[in-house]
mmCIF file of C-alpha atoms in Angstrom:
data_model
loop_
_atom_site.group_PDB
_atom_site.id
_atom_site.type_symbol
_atom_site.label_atom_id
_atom_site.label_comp_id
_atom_site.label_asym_id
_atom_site.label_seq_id
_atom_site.Cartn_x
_atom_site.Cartn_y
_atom_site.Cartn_z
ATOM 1 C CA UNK A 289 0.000 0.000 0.000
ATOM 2 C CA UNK A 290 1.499 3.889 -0.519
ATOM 3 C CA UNK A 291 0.265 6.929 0.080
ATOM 4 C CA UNK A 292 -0.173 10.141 -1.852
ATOM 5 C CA UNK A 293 1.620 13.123 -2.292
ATOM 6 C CA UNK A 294 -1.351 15.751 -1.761
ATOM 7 C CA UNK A 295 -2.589 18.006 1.321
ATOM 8 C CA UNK A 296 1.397 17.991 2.827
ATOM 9 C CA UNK A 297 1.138 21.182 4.643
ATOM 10 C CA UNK A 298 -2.156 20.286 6.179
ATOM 11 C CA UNK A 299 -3.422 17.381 8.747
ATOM 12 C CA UNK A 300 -6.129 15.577 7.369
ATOM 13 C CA UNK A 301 -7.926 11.988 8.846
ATOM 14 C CA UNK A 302 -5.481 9.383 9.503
ATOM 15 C CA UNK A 303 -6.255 5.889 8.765
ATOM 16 C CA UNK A 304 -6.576 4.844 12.460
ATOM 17 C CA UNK A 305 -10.092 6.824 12.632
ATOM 18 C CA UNK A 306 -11.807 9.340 14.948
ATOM 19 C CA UNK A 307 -9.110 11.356 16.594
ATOM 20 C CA UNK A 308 -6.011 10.637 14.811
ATOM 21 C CA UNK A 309 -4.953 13.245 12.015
ATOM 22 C CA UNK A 310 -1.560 13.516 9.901
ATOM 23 C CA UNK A 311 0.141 15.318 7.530
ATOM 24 C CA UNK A 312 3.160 14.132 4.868
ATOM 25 C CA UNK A 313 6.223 16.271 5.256
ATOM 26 C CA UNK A 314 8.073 17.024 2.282
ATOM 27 C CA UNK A 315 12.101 15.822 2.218
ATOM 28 C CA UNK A 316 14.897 16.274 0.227
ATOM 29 C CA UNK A 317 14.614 14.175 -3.135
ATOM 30 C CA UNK A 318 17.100 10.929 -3.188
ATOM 31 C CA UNK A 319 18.446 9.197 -6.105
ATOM 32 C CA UNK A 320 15.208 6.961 -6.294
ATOM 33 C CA UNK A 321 12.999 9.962 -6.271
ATOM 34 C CA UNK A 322 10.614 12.117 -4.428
ATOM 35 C CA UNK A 323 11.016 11.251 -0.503
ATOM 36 C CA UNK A 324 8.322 12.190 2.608
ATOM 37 C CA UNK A 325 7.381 11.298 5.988
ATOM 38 C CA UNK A 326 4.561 11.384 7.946
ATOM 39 C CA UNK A 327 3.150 12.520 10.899
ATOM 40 C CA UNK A 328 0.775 11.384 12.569
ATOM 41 C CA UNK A 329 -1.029 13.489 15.693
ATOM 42 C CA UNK A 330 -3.664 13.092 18.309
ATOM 43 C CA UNK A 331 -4.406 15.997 21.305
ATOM 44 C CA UNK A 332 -5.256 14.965 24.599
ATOM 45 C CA UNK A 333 -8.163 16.674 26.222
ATOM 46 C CA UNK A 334 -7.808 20.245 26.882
ATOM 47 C CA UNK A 335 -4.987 22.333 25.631
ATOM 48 C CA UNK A 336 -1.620 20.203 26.215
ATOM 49 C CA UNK A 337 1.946 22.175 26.193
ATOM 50 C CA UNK A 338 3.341 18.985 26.245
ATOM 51 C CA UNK A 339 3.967 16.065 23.549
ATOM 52 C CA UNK A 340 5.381 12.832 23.185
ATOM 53 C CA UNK A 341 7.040 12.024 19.520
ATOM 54 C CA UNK A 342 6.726 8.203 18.959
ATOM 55 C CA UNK A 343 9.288 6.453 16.086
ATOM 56 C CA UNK A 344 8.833 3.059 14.932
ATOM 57 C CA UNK A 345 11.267 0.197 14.382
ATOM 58 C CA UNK A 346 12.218 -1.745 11.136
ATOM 59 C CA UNK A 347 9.716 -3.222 9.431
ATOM 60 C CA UNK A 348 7.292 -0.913 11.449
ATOM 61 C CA UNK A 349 4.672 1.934 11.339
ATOM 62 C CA UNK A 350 2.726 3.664 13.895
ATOM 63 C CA UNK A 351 -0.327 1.869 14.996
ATOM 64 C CA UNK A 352 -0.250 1.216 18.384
ATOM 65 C CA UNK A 353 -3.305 2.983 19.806
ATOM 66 C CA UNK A 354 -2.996 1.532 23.012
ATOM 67 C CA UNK A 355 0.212 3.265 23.516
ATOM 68 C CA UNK A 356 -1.159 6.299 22.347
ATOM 69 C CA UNK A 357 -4.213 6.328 25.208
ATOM 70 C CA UNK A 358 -1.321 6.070 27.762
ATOM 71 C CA UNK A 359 0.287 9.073 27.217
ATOM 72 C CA UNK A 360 -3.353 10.805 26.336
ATOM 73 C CA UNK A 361 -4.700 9.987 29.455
ATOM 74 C CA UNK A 362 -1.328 11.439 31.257
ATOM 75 C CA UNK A 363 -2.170 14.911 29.613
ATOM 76 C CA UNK A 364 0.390 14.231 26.551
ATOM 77 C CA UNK A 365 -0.895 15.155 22.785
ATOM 78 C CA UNK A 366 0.810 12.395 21.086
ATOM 79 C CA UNK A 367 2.494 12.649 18.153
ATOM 80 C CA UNK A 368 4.692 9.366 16.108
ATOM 81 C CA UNK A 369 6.175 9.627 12.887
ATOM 82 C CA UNK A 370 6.071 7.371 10.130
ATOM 83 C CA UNK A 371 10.067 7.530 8.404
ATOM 84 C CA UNK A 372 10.748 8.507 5.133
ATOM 85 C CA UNK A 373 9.903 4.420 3.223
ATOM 86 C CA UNK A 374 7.913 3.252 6.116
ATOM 87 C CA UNK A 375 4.260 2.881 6.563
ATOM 88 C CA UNK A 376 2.113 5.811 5.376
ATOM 89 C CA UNK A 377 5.154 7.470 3.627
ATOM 90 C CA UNK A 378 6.009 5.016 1.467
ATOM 91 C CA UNK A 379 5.954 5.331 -2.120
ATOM 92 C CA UNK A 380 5.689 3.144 -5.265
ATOM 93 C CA UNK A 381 9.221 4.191 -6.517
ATOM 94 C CA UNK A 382 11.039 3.511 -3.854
ATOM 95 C CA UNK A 383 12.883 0.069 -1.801
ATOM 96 C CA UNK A 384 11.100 -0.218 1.135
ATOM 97 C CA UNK A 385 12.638 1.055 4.774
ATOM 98 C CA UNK A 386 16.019 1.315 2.341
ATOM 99 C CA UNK A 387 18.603 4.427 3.747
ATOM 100 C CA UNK A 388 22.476 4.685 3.236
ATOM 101 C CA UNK A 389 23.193 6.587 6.540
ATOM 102 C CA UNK A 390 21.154 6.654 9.896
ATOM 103 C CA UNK A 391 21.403 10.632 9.974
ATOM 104 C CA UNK A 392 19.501 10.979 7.141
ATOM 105 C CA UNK A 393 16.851 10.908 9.310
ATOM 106 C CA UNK A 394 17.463 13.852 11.161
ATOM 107 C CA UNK A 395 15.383 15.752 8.158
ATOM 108 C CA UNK A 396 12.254 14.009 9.899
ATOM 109 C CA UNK A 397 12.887 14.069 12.948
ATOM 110 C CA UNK A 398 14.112 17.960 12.884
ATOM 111 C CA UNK A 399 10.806 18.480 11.282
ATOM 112 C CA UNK A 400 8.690 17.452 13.380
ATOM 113 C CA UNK A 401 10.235 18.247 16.595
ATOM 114 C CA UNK A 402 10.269 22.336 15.040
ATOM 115 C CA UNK A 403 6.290 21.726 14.300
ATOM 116 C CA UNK A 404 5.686 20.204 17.771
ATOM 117 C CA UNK A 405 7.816 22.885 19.205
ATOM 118 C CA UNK A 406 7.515 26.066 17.445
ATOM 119 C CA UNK A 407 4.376 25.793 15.405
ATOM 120 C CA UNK A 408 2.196 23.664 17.986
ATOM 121 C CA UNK A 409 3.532 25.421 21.150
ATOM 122 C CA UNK A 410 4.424 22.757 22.937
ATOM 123 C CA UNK A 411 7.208 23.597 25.815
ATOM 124 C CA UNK A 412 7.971 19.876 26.624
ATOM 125 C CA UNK A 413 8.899 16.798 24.120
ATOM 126 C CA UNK A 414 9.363 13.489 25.000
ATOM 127 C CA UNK A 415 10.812 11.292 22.142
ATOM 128 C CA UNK A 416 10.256 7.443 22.052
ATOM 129 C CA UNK A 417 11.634 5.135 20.166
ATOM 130 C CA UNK A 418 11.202 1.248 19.054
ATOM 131 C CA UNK A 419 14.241 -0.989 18.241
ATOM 132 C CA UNK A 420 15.433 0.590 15.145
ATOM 133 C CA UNK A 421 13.661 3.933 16.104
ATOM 134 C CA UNK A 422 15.454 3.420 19.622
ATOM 135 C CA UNK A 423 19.531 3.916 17.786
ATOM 136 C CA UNK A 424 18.047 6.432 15.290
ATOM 137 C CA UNK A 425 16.626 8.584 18.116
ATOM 138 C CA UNK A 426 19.269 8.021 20.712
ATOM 139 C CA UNK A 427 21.741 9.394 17.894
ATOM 140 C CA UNK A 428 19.665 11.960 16.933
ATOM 141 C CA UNK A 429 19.139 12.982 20.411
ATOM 142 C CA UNK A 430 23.131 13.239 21.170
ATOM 143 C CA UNK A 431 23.550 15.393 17.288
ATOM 144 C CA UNK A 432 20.828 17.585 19.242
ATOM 145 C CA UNK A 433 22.126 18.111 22.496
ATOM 146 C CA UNK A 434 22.534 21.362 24.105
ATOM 147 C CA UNK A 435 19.387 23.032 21.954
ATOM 148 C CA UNK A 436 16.466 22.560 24.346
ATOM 149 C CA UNK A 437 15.284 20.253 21.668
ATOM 150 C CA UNK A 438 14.492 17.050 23.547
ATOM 151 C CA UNK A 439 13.655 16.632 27.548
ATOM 152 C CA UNK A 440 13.402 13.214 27.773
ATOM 153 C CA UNK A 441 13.975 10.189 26.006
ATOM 154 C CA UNK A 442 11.952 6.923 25.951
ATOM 155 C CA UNK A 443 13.730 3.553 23.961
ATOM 156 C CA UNK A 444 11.404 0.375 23.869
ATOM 157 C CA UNK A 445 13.775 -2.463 23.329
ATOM 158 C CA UNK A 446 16.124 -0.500 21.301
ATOM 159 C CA UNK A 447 18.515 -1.909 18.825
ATOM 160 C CA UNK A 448 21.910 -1.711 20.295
ATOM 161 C CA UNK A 449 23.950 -4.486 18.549
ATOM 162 C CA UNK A 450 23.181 -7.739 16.512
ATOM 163 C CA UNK A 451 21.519 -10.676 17.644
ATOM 164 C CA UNK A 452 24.049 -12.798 16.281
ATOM 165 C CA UNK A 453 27.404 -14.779 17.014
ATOM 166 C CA UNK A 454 30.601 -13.220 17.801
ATOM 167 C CA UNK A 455 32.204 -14.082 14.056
ATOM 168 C CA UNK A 456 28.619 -12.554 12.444
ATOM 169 C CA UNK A 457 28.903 -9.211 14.756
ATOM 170 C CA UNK A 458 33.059 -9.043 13.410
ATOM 171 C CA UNK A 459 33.574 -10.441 10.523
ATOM 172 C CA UNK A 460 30.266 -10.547 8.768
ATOM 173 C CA UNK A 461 30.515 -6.819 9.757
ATOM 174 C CA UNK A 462 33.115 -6.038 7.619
ATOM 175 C CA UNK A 463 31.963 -7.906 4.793
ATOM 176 C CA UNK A 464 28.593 -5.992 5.174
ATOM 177 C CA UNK A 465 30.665 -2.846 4.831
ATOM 178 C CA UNK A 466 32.304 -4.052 1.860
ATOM 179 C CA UNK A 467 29.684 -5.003 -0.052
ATOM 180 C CA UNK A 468 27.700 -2.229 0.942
ATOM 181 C CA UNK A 469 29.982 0.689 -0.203
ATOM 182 C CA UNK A 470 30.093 -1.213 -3.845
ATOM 183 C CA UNK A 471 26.351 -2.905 -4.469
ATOM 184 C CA UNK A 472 24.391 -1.157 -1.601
ATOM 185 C CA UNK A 473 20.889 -3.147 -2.232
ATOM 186 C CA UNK A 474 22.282 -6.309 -2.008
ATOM 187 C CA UNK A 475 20.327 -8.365 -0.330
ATOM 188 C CA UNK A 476 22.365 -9.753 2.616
ATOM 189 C CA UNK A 477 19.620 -11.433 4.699
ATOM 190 C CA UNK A 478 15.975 -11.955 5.995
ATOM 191 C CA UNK A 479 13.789 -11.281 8.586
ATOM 192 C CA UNK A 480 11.514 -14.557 10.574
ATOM 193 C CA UNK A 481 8.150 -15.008 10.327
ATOM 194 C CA UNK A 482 7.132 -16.030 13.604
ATOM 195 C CA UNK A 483 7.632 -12.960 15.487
ATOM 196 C CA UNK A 484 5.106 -11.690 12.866
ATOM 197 C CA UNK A 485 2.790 -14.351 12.861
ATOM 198 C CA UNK A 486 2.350 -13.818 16.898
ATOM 199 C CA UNK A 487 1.257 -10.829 16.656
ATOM 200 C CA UNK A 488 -1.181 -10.200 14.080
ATOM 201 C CA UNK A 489 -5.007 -10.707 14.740
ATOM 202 C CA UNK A 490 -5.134 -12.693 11.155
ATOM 203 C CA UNK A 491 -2.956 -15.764 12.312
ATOM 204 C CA UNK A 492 -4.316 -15.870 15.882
ATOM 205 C CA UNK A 493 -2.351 -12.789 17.314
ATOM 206 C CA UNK A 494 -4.065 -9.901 19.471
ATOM 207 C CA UNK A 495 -3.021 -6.715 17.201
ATOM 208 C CA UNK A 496 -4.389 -5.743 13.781
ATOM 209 C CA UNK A 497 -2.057 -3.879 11.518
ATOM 210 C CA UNK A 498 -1.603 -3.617 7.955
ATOM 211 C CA UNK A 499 0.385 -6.530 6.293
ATOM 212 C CA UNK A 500 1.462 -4.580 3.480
ATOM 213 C CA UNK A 501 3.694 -2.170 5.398
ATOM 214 C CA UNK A 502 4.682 -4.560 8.474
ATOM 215 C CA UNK A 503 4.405 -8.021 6.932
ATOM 216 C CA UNK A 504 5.020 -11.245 8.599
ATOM 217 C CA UNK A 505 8.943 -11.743 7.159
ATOM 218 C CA UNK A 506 9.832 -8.412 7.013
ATOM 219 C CA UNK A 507 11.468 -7.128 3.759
ATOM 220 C CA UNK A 508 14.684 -8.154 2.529
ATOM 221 C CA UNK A 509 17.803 -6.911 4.733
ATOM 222 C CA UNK A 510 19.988 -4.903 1.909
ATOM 223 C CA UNK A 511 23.720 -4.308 2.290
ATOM 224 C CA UNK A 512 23.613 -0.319 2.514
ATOM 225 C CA UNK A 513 21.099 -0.650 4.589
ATOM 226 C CA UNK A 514 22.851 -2.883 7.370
ATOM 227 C CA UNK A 515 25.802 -1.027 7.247
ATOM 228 C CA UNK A 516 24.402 1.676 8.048
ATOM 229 C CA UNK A 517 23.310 0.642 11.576
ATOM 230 C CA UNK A 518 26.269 -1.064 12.147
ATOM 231 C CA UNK A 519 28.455 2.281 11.892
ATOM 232 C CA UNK A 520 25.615 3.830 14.229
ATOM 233 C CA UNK A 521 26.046 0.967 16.474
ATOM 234 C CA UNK A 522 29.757 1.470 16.564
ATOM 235 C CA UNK A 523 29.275 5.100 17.268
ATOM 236 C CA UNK A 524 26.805 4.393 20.150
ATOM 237 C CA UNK A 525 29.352 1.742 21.491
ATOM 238 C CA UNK A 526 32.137 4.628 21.747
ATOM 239 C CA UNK A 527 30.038 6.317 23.753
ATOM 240 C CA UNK A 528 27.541 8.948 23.547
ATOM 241 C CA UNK A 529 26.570 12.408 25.158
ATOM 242 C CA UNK A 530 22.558 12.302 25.372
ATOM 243 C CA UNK A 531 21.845 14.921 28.006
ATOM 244 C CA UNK A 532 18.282 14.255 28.789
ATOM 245 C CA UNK A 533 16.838 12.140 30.786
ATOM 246 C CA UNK A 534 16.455 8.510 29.217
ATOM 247 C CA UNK A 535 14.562 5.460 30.045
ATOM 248 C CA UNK A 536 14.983 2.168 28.491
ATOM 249 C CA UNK A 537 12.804 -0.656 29.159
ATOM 250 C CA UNK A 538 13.533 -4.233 27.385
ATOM 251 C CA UNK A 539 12.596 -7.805 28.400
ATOM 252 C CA UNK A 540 13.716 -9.629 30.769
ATOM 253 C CA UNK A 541 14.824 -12.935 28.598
ATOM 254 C CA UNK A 542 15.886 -13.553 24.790
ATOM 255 C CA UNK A 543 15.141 -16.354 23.145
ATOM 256 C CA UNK A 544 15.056 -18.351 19.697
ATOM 257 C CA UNK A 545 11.363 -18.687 17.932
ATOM 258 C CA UNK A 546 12.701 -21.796 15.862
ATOM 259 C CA UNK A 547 14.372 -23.368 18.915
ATOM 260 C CA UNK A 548 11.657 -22.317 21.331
ATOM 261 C CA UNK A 549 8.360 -21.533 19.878
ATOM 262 C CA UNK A 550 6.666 -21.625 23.492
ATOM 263 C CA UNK A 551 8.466 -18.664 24.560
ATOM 264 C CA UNK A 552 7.428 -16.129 21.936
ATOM 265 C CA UNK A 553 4.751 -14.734 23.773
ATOM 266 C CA UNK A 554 7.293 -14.219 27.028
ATOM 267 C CA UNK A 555 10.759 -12.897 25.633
ATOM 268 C CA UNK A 556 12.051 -10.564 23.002
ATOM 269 C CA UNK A 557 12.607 -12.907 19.725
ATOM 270 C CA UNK A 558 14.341 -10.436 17.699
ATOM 271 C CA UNK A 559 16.985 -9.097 20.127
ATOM 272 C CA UNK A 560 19.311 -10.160 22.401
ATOM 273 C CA UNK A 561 18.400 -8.190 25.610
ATOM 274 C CA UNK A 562 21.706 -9.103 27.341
ATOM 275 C CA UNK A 563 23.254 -6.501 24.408
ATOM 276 C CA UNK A 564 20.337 -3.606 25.470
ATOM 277 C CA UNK A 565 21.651 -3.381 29.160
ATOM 278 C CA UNK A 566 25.021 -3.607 28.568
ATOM 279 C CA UNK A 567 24.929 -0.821 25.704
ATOM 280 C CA UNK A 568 21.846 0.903 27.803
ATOM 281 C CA UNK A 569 25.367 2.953 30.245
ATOM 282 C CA UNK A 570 27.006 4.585 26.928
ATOM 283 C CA UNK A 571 23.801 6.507 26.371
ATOM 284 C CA UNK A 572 24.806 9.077 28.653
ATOM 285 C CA UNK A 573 25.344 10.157 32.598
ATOM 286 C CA UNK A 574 21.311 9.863 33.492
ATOM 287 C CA UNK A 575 19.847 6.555 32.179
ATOM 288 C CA UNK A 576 17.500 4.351 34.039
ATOM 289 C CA UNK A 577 17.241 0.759 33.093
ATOM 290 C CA UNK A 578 13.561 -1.579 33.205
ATOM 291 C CA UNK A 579 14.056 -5.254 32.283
ATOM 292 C CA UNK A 580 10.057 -6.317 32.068
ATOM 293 C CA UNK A 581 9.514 -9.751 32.993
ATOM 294 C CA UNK A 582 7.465 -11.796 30.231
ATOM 295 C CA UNK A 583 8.184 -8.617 28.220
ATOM 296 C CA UNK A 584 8.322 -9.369 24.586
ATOM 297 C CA UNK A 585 10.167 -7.138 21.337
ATOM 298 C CA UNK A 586 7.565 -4.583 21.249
ATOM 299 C CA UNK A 587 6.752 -4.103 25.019
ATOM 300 C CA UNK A 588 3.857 -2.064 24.549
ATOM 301 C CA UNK A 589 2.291 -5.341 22.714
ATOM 302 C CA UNK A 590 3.394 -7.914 25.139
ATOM 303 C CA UNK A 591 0.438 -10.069 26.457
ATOM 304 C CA UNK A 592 -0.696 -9.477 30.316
ATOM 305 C CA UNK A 593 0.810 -8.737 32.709
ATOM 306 C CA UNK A 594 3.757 -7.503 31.172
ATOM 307 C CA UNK A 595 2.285 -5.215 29.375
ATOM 308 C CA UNK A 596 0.628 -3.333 32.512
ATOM 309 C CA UNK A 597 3.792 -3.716 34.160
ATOM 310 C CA UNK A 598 5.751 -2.037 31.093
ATOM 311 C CA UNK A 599 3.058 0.945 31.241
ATOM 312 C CA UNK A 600 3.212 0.977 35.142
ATOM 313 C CA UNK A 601 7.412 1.688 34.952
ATOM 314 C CA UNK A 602 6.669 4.081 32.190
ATOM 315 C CA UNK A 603 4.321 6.406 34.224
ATOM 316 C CA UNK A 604 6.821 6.011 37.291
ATOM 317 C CA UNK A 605 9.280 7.228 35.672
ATOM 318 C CA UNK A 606 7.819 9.534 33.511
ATOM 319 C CA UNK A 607 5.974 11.413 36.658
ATOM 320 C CA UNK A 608 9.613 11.175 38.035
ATOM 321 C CA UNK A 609 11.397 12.717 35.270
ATOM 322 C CA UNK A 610 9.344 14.434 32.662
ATOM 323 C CA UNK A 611 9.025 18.490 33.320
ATOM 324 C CA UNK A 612 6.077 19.842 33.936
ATOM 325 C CA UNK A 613 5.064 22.640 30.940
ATOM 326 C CA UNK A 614 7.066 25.802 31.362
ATOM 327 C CA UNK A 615 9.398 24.448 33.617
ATOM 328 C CA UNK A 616 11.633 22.376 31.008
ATOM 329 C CA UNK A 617 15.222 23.684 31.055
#
């Protein structure tokens, strides 16, 4: 499914119904053609001055309502934006989720943090981000630090390193590199099903989402692409300067869906959580770690109790943490 190029200045109805609006921000062309994102918005009751700015992972798009109605009902309008090839932004021309360099994304995300901000009025943003949303934003967040831009920062099992063997992580690394500076859409790997297949309401999950943009096995894993969050993972391991307040909340086990299918709907199948708390430090001097028990990938869609418990540390911290409007440094 794509989306179309018109009303990009204005919000309009979003696709998850009454409430939700969004509007496709215009990017900088790239060599396979016209580029936009999306942005997606819904106000809490009352006039809010403060937001929360949700970004997905791979293979992703914003639909998670549920996680929406948490920050709602804690006085937050809630914003989440779709990346340039995800979701509602992307476009028949182009590869799907395909990007050269992590930073490119700063065009998005600088957008919509300067609507939020300056054109919405909004004196406190919290940014949030899923697995590969979680390394884009963190880095973003550290390119951004010292501008008021960002108060706090929210990662939901984000994607700190490879959930692979040592040799893959090394060596496979560097042959990723290679390949990707010569033939940078060469496909290099795939995405599971099962992780998929959990969660959608079609093959007896609890979620509905469209399979077109999120679809059970993913879409091929491209040699540009992958070396591009490995040099972002590098740069995180060096260490960065984030100098908000961050949370990061991951599950409390990893496991293997082929190796053990019964514990899909209890641990994070797509990363290795062991790799998310020991990166979680290099973030930067204030960050509070959450390991969720029965937690899986996407906490916020984790089956009870985990879920409540996930949303329960959220709001503890975020009470704890998150500035009140007009008192944000």
């Amino acid at each position: 499914m794509t989306t179309t190029p018109e009303h990009q200045d204005e919000y309009r109805e979003d696709l998850l119904g009454a409430g939700y609006e969004a509007r496709t921000l215009p990017l900088a062309s790239d060599d396979e053609g016209e580029v936009v994102a999306t942005l997606v918005r819904r106000r809490a009751a009352g006039t809010s001055r403060r937001a929360v700015l949700y970004v997905h992972g791979f293979v992703d798009y914003f639909f998670q309502t549920n996680l929406a109605d948490a920050w709602l009902e804690a006085g937050f309008d809630v914003y989440a934006l779709d990346l340039r090839k995800y979701g509602r932004s992307l476009r028949e021309h182009q590869t799907p989720n395909y990007i050269t360099a992590l930073e490119h994304y700063d065009e998005e995300l600088d957008a919509a943090a300067r609507i939020i901000r300056e054109d919405e009025g909004h004196d406190v943003l919290v940014v949030m981000g899923h697995s590969t949303g979680g390394l884009i934003t963190s880095l973003w967040a550290h390119r951004r630090r010292g501008r008021g831009i960002v108060d706090a920062l929210v990662l939901n099992s984000p994607w700190f390193d490879l959930n692979a063997s040592v040799f893959q992580r090394t060596v496979g690394t560097a042959a990723v590199h290679r390949i990707g500076a010569l033939k940078p859409r060469t496909v290099v790997g795939t995405l599971g099903s099962a992780y998929g297949r959990y969660l959608h309401s079609g093959s007896g999950g609890e979620w509905t989402y469209d399979l077109a943009w999120k679809p059970h096995g993913g879409f091929p894993v491209v040699a540009g692409w992958l070396a591009a969050v490995r040099r972002a993972h590098a740069e995180l391991n060096r260490g960065l300067a984030v100098d908000c307040p961050v949370l990061v909340a991951c599950s409390d086990a990893t496991s293997n869906p082929v190796k053990e299918p019964a514990r899909i709907s209890s641990t994070d199948v797509v990363l290795d959580v062991a790799h998310i708390a020991a990166r979680s430090p290099r973030l930067g001097r204030h960050v509070t770690l959450v390991r969720i028990r029965g937690g899986i990938h996407d906490l916020a869609l984790s089956p009870e109790p985990a879920r409540s418990e996930f949303f329960t540390e959220l709001a503890r911290w975020r009470d704890t943490y998150v500035p009140e409007a007009g008192t944000a440094p």
